[in-house]
CSV table of C-alpha atoms in Angstrom, one decimal:
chain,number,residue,atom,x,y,z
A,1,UNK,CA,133.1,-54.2,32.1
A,2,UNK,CA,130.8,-56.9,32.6
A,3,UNK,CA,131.2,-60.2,30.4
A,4,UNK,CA,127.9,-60.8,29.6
A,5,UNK,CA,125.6,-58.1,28.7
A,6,UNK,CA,122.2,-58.3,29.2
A,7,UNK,CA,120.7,-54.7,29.2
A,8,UNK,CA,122.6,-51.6,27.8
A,9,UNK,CA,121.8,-47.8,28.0
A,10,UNK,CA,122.7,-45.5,25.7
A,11,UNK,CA,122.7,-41.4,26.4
A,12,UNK,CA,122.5,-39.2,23.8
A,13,UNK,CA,120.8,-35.5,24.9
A,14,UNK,CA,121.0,-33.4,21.8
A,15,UNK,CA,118.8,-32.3,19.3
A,16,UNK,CA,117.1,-34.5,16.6
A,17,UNK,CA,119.6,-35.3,14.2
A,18,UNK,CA,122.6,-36.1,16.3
A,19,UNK,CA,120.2,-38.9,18.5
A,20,UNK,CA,119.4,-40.3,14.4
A,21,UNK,CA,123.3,-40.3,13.9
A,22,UNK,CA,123.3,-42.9,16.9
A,23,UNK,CA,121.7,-45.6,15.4
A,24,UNK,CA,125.0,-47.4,13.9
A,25,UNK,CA,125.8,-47.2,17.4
A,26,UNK,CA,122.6,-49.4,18.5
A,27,UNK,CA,123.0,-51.4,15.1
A,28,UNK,CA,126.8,-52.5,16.0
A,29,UNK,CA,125.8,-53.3,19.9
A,30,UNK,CA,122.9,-55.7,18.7
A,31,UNK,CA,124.8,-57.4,16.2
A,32,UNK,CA,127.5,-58.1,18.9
A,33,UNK,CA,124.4,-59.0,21.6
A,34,UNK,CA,121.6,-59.9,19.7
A,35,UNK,CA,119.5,-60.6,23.4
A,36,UNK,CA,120.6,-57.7,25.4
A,37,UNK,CA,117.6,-54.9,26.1
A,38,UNK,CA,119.0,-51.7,24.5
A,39,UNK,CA,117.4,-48.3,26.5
A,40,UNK,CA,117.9,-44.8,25.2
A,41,UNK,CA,118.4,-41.9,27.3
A,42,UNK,CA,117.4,-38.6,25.6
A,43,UNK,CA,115.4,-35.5,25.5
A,44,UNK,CA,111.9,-35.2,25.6
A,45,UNK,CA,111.0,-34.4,22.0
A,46,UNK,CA,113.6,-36.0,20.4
A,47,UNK,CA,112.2,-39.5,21.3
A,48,UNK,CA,110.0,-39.2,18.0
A,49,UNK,CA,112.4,-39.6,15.3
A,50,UNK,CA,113.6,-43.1,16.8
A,51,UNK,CA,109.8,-43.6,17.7
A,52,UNK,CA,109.1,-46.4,15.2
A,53,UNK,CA,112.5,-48.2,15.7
A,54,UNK,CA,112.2,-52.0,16.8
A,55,UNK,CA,115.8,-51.8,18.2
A,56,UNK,CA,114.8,-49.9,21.2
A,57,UNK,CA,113.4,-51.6,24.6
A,58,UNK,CA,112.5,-48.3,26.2
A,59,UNK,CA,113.0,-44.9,26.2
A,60,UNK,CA,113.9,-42.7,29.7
A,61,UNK,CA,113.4,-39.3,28.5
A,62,UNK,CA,114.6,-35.8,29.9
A,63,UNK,CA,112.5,-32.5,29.6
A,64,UNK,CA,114.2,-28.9,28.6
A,65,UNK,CA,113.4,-25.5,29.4
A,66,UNK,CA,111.6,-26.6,32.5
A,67,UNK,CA,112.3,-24.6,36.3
A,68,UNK,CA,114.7,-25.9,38.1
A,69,UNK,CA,112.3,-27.4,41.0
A,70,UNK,CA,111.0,-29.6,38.1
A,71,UNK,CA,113.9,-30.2,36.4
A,72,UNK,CA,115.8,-31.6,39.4
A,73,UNK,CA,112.1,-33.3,39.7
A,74,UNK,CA,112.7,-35.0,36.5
A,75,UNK,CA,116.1,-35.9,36.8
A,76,UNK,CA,115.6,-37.5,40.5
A,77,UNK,CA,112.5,-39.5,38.3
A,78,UNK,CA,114.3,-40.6,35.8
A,79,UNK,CA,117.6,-41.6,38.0
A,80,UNK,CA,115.3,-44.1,39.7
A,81,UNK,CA,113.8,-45.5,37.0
A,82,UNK,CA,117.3,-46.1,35.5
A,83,UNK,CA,118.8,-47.3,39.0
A,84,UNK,CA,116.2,-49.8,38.9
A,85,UNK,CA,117.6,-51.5,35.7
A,86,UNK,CA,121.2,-52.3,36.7
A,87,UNK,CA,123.2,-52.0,33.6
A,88,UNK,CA,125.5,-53.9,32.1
A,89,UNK,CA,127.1,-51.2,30.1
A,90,UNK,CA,126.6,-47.5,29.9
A,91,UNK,CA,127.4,-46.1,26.6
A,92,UNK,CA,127.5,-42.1,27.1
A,93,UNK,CA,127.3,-39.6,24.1
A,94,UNK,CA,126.3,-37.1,26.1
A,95,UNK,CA,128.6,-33.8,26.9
A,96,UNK,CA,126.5,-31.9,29.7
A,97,UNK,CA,127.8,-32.6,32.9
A,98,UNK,CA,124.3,-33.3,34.4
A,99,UNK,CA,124.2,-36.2,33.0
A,100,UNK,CA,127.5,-37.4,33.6
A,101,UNK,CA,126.7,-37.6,37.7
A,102,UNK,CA,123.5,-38.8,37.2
A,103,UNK,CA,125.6,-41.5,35.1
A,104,UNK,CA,128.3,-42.5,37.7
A,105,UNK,CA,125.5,-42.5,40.4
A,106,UNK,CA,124.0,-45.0,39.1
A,107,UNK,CA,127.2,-46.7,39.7
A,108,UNK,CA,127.4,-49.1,36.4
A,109,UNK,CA,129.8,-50.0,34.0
A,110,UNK,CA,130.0,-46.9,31.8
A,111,UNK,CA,132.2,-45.4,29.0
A,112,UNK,CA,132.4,-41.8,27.3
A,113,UNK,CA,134.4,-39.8,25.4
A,114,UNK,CA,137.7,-38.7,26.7
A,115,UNK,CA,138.3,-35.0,27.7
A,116,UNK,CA,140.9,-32.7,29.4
A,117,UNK,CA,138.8,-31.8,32.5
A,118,UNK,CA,139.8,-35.2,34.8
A,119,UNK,CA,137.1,-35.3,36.8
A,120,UNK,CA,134.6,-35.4,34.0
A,121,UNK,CA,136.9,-38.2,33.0
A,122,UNK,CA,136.3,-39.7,36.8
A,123,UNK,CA,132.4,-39.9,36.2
A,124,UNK,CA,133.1,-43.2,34.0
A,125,UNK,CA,134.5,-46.7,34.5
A,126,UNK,CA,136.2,-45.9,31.0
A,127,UNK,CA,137.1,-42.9,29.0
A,128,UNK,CA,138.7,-43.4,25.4
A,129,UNK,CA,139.6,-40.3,23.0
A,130,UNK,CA,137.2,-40.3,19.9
A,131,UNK,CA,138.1,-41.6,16.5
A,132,UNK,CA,137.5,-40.4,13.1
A,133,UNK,CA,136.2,-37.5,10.7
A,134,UNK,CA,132.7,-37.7,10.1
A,135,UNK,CA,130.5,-37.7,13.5
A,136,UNK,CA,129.8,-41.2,12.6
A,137,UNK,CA,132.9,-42.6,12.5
A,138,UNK,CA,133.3,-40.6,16.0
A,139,UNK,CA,130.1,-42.1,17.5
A,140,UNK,CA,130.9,-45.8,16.8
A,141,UNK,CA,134.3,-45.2,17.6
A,142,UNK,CA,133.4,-45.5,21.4
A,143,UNK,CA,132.9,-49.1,21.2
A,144,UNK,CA,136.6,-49.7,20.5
A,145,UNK,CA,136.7,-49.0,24.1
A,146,UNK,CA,135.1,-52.0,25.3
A,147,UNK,CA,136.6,-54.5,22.5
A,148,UNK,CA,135.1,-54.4,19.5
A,149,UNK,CA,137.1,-54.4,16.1
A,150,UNK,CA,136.7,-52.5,12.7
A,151,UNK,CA,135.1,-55.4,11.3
A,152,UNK,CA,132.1,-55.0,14.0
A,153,UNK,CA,131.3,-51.2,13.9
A,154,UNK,CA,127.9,-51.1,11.8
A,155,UNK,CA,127.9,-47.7,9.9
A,156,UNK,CA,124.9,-47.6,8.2
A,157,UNK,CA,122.1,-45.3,9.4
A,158,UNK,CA,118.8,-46.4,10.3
A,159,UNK,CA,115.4,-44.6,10.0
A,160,UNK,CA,112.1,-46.7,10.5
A,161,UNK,CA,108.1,-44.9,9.7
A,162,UNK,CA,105.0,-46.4,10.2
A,163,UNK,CA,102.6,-47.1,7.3
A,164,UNK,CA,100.1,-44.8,8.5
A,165,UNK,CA,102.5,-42.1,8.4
A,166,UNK,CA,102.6,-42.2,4.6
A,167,UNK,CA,98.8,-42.8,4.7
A,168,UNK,CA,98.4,-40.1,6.1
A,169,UNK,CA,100.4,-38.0,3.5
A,170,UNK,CA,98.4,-39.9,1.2
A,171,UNK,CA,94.5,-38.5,3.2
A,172,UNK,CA,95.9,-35.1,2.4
A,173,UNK,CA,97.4,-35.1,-0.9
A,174,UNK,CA,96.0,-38.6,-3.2
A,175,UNK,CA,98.0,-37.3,-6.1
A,176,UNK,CA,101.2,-37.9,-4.1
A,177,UNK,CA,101.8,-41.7,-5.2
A,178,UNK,CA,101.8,-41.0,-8.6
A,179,UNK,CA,104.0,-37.9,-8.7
A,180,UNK,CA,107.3,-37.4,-9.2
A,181,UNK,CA,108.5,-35.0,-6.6
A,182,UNK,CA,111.2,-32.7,-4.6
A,183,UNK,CA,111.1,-32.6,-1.1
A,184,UNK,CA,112.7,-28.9,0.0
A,185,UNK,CA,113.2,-28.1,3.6
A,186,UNK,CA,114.9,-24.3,3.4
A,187,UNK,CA,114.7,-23.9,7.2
A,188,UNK,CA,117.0,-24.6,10.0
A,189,UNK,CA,117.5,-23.8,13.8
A,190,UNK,CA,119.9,-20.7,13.0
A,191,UNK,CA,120.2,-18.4,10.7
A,192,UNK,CA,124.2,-18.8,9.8
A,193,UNK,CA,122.9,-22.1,8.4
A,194,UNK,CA,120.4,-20.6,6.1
A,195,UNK,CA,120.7,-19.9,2.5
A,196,UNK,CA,118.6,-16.8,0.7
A,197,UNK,CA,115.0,-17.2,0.1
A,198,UNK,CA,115.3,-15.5,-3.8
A,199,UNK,CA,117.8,-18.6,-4.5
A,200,UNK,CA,116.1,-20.9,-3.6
A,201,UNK,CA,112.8,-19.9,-5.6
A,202,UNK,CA,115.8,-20.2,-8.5
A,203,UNK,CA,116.3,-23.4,-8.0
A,204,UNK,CA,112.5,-24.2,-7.6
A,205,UNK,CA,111.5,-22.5,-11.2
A,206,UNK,CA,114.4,-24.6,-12.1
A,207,UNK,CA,113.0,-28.1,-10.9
A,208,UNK,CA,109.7,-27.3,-12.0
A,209,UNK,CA,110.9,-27.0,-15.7
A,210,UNK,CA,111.8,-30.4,-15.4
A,211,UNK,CA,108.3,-31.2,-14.7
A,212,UNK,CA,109.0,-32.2,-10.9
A,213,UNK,CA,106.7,-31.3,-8.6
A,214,UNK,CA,107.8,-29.3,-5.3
A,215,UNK,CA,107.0,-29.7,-1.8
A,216,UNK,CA,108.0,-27.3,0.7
A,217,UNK,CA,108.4,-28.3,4.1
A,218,UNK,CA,109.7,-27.2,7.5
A,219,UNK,CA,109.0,-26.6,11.1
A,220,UNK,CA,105.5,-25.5,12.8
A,221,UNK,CA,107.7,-22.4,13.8
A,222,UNK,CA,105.8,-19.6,12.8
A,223,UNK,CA,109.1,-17.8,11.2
A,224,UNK,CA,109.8,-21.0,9.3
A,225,UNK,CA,106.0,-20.5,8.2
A,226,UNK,CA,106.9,-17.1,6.9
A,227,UNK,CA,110.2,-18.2,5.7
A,228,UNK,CA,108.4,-20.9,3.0
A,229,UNK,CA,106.0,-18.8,2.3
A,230,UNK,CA,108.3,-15.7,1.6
A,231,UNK,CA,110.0,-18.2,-0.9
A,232,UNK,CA,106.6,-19.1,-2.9
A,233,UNK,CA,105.6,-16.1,-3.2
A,234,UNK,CA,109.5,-15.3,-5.3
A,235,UNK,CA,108.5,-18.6,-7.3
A,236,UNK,CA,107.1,-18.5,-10.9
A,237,UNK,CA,105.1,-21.3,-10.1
A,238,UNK,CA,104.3,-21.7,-6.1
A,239,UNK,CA,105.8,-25.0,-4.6
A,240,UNK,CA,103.0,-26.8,-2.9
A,241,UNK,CA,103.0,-25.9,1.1
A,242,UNK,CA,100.1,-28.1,1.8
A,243,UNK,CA,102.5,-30.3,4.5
A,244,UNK,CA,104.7,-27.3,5.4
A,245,UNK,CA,104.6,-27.6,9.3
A,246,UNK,CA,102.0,-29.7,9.0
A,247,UNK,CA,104.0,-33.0,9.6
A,248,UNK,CA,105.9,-35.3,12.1
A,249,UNK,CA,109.0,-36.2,11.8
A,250,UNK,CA,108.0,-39.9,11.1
A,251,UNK,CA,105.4,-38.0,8.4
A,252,UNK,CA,108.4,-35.9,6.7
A,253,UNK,CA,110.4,-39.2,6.8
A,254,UNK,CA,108.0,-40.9,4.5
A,255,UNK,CA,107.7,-38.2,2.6
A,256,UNK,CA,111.4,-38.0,1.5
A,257,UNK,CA,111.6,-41.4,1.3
A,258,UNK,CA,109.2,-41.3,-1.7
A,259,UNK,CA,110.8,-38.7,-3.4
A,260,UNK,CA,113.4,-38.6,-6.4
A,261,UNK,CA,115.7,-35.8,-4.7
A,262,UNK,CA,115.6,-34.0,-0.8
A,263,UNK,CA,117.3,-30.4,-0.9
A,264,UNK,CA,118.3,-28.4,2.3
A,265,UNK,CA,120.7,-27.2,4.3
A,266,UNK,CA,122.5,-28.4,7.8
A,267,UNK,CA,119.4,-29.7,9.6
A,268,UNK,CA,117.8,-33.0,10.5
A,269,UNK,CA,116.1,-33.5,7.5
A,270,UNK,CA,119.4,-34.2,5.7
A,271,UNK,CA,120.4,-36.7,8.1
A,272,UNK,CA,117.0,-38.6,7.4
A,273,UNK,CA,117.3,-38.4,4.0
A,274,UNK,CA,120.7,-40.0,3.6
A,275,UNK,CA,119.4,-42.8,6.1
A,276,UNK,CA,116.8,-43.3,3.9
A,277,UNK,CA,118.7,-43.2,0.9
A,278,UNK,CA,117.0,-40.5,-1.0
A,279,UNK,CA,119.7,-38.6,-3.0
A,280,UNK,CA,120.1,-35.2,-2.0
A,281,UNK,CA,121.9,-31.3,-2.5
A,282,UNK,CA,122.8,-30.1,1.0
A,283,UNK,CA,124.4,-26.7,1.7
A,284,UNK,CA,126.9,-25.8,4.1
A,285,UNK,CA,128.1,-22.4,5.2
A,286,UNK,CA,130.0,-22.0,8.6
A,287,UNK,CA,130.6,-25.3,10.1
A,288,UNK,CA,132.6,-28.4,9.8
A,289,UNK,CA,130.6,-29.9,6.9
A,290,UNK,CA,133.6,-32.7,6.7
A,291,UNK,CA,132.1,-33.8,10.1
A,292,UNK,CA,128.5,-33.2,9.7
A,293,UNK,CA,127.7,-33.9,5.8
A,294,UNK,CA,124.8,-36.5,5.4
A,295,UNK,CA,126.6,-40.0,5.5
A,296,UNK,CA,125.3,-41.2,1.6
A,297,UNK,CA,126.6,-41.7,-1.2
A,298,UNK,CA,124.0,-40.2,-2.9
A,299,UNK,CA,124.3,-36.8,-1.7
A,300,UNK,CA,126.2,-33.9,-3.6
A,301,UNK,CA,127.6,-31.2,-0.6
A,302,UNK,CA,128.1,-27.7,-1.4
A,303,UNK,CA,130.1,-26.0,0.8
A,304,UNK,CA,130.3,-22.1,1.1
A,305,UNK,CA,133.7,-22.1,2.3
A,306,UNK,CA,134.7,-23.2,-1.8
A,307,UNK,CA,133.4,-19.8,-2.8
A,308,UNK,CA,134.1,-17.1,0.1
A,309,UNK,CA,136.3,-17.7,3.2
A,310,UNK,CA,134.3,-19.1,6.3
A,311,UNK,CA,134.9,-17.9,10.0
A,312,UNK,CA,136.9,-19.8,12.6
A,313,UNK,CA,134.4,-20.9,15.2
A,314,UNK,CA,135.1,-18.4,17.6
A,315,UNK,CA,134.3,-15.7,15.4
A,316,UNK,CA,131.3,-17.2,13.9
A,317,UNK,CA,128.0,-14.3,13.8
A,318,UNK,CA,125.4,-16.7,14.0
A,319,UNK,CA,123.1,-13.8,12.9
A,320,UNK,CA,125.0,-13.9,9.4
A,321,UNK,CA,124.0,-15.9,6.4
A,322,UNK,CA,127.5,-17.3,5.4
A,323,UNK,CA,125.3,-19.4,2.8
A,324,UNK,CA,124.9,-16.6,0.5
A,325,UNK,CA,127.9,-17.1,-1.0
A,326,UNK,CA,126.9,-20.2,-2.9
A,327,UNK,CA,125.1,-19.4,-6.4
A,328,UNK,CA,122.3,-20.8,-7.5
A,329,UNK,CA,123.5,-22.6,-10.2
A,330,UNK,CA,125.8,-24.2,-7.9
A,331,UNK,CA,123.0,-26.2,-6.5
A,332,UNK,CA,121.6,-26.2,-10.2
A,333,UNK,CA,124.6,-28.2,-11.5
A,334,UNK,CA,124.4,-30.5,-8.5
A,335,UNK,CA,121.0,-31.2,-8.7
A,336,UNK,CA,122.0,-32.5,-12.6
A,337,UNK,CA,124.6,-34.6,-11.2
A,338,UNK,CA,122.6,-36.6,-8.8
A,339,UNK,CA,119.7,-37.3,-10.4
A,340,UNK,CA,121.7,-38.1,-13.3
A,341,UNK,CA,123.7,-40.8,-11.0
A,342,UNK,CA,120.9,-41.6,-8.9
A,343,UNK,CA,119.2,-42.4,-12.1
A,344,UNK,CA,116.4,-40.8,-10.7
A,345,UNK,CA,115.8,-38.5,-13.9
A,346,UNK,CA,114.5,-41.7,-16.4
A,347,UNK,CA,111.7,-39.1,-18.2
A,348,UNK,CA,112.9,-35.5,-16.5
A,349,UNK,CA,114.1,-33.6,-19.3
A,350,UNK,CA,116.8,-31.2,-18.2
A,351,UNK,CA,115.5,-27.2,-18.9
């Protein structure tokens, strides 16, 4: 590895969340090398949750779900546009092979994860195995490989919005800075990580006899449209779906942060809420929630696997909602708890 590090690239194609769970990655390099130029290498539409970040120099992007003409198009674009920059260090958190060769052609110090194939292991000047339980731990844990000590891994998340991000919130709903309010994202990519819509219209009745006020949010998808509005229509009182799709991800960012409580399940909204320190209820069914849990102290996980035996991997139906298991007063109770130590409850009377 070089000495002295001038420009770093970091690789990280995945979806939306895991490229947030990278920032105590970028927080620990520019601590170490406060004047190196740190790039990120990701997909396409996942540049926008990192969008307002100061900690980035530029941002080499890779498109998905394209033909392969213009994919191989895109990656011959990109490789000379990153060839042109001669790194100092590659820092790859990346698993597809793709961009493993595009890496080593670039033929720059580099570093990845260790695996079992060896000539994945080839495509790097270094390979280390990974390190720790929580994906953060793992994610940091890569810069042990090129010296750095416990005492230098940054672990704190980072997640930066523009003012007129919450001005806009503000165009559409004036009330908002004045209320005290829920932010509730029921939605996620796949079904096995969703929880039933008549729960959580439970829990919503629930908040709003605490005199909170509920916004429902999610995804311009048009079946996370009907989902949200499936779940208002089993409410006593409808949450407010004035934002719901309606929002970018810097939008729903400023949104959370402003609220007393975020509630959701094993999507990228729970991630942004426990890097903006919003305390939260999160709900996990069939995955490895020790890994993946929002990385707060402010957030109360409830796991399905404590009330109904959860799949091995390999026989995980991903058509199946393994949530249903948890109750509704499950969340109820944990929704009490942290608001309680959030001290977020100063005036909400508990129903």
């Amino acid at each position: 590895m070089h000495k002295k590090i001038e420009r770093i690239l970091i690789s990280k194609l995945k979806f939306y969340g895991d490229v947030l769970l990278i920032t105590p990655v970028i927080a620990s390099l520019q601590n170490r090398y406060p004047d190196a130029k740190i790039d990120l290498l990701l997909y396409k539409e996942t540049k926008s949750i990192l969008a307002a970040s100061d900690s980035i120099n530029a941002f080499y992007l890779i498109e998905k779900k394209k033909g392969l003409l213009a994919t191989v198009k895109n990656y011959i674009a990109v490789r000379h546009q990153l060839k042109k920059n001669r790194y100092d260090l590659i820092i790859n958190l990346t698993e597809q092979w793709p961009i493993g060769v595009l890496i080593a052609s670039l033929h720059r110090p580099s570093i990845a994860f260790e695996r079992e194939k060896k000539l994945w292991n080839r495509l790097f000047t270094r390979v280390i195995p990974s390190a720790g339980t929580h994906i953060v731990e793992q994610n940091v844990s890569i810069l042990k490989g090129i010296g750095f000590d416990d005492s230098e891994l940054k672990k704190e998340l980072s997640l930066n919005y523009r003012k007129d991000d919450y001005q806009f919130l503000v165009s559409q709903l004036p009330e908002l800075p004045m209320q005290k309010y829920v932010v509730i994202q029921p939605t996620a990519r796949q079904t096995f990580k969703c929880w039933d819509d008549d729960k959580f219209a439970d829990v919503i009745d629930n908040l709003h006899q605490r005199g909170l006020h509920v916004y429902l949010t999610c995804g311009p998808a048009v079946n996370e449209q009907q989902q949200v509005k499936r779940i208002a229509e089993l409410c006593k009182t409808a949450p407010d779906l004035t934002l719901a799709g309606k929002t970018s991800f810097l939008q729903l960012a400023a949104l959370i942060d402003h609220a007393v409580l975020y509630i959701g399940v094993d999507s990228a909204p729970m991630h942004m809420a426990a890097a903006l320190g919003t305390p939260q209820v999160c709900l996990f069914g069939a995955t490895n929630y020790e890994q993946w849990k929002p990385w707060s102290d402010k957030a109360a996980v409830i796991w399905a696997g404590h009330y109904h035996t959860m799949p091995s991997r390999s026989d995980l139906d991903r058509s199946k909602k393994y949530l249903t298991w948890i109750p509704a007063q499950a969340v109820i109770d944990a929704i009490d708890t942290v608001l309680h130590d959030s001290d977020s409850d100063s005036g909400i009377e508990k129903p």
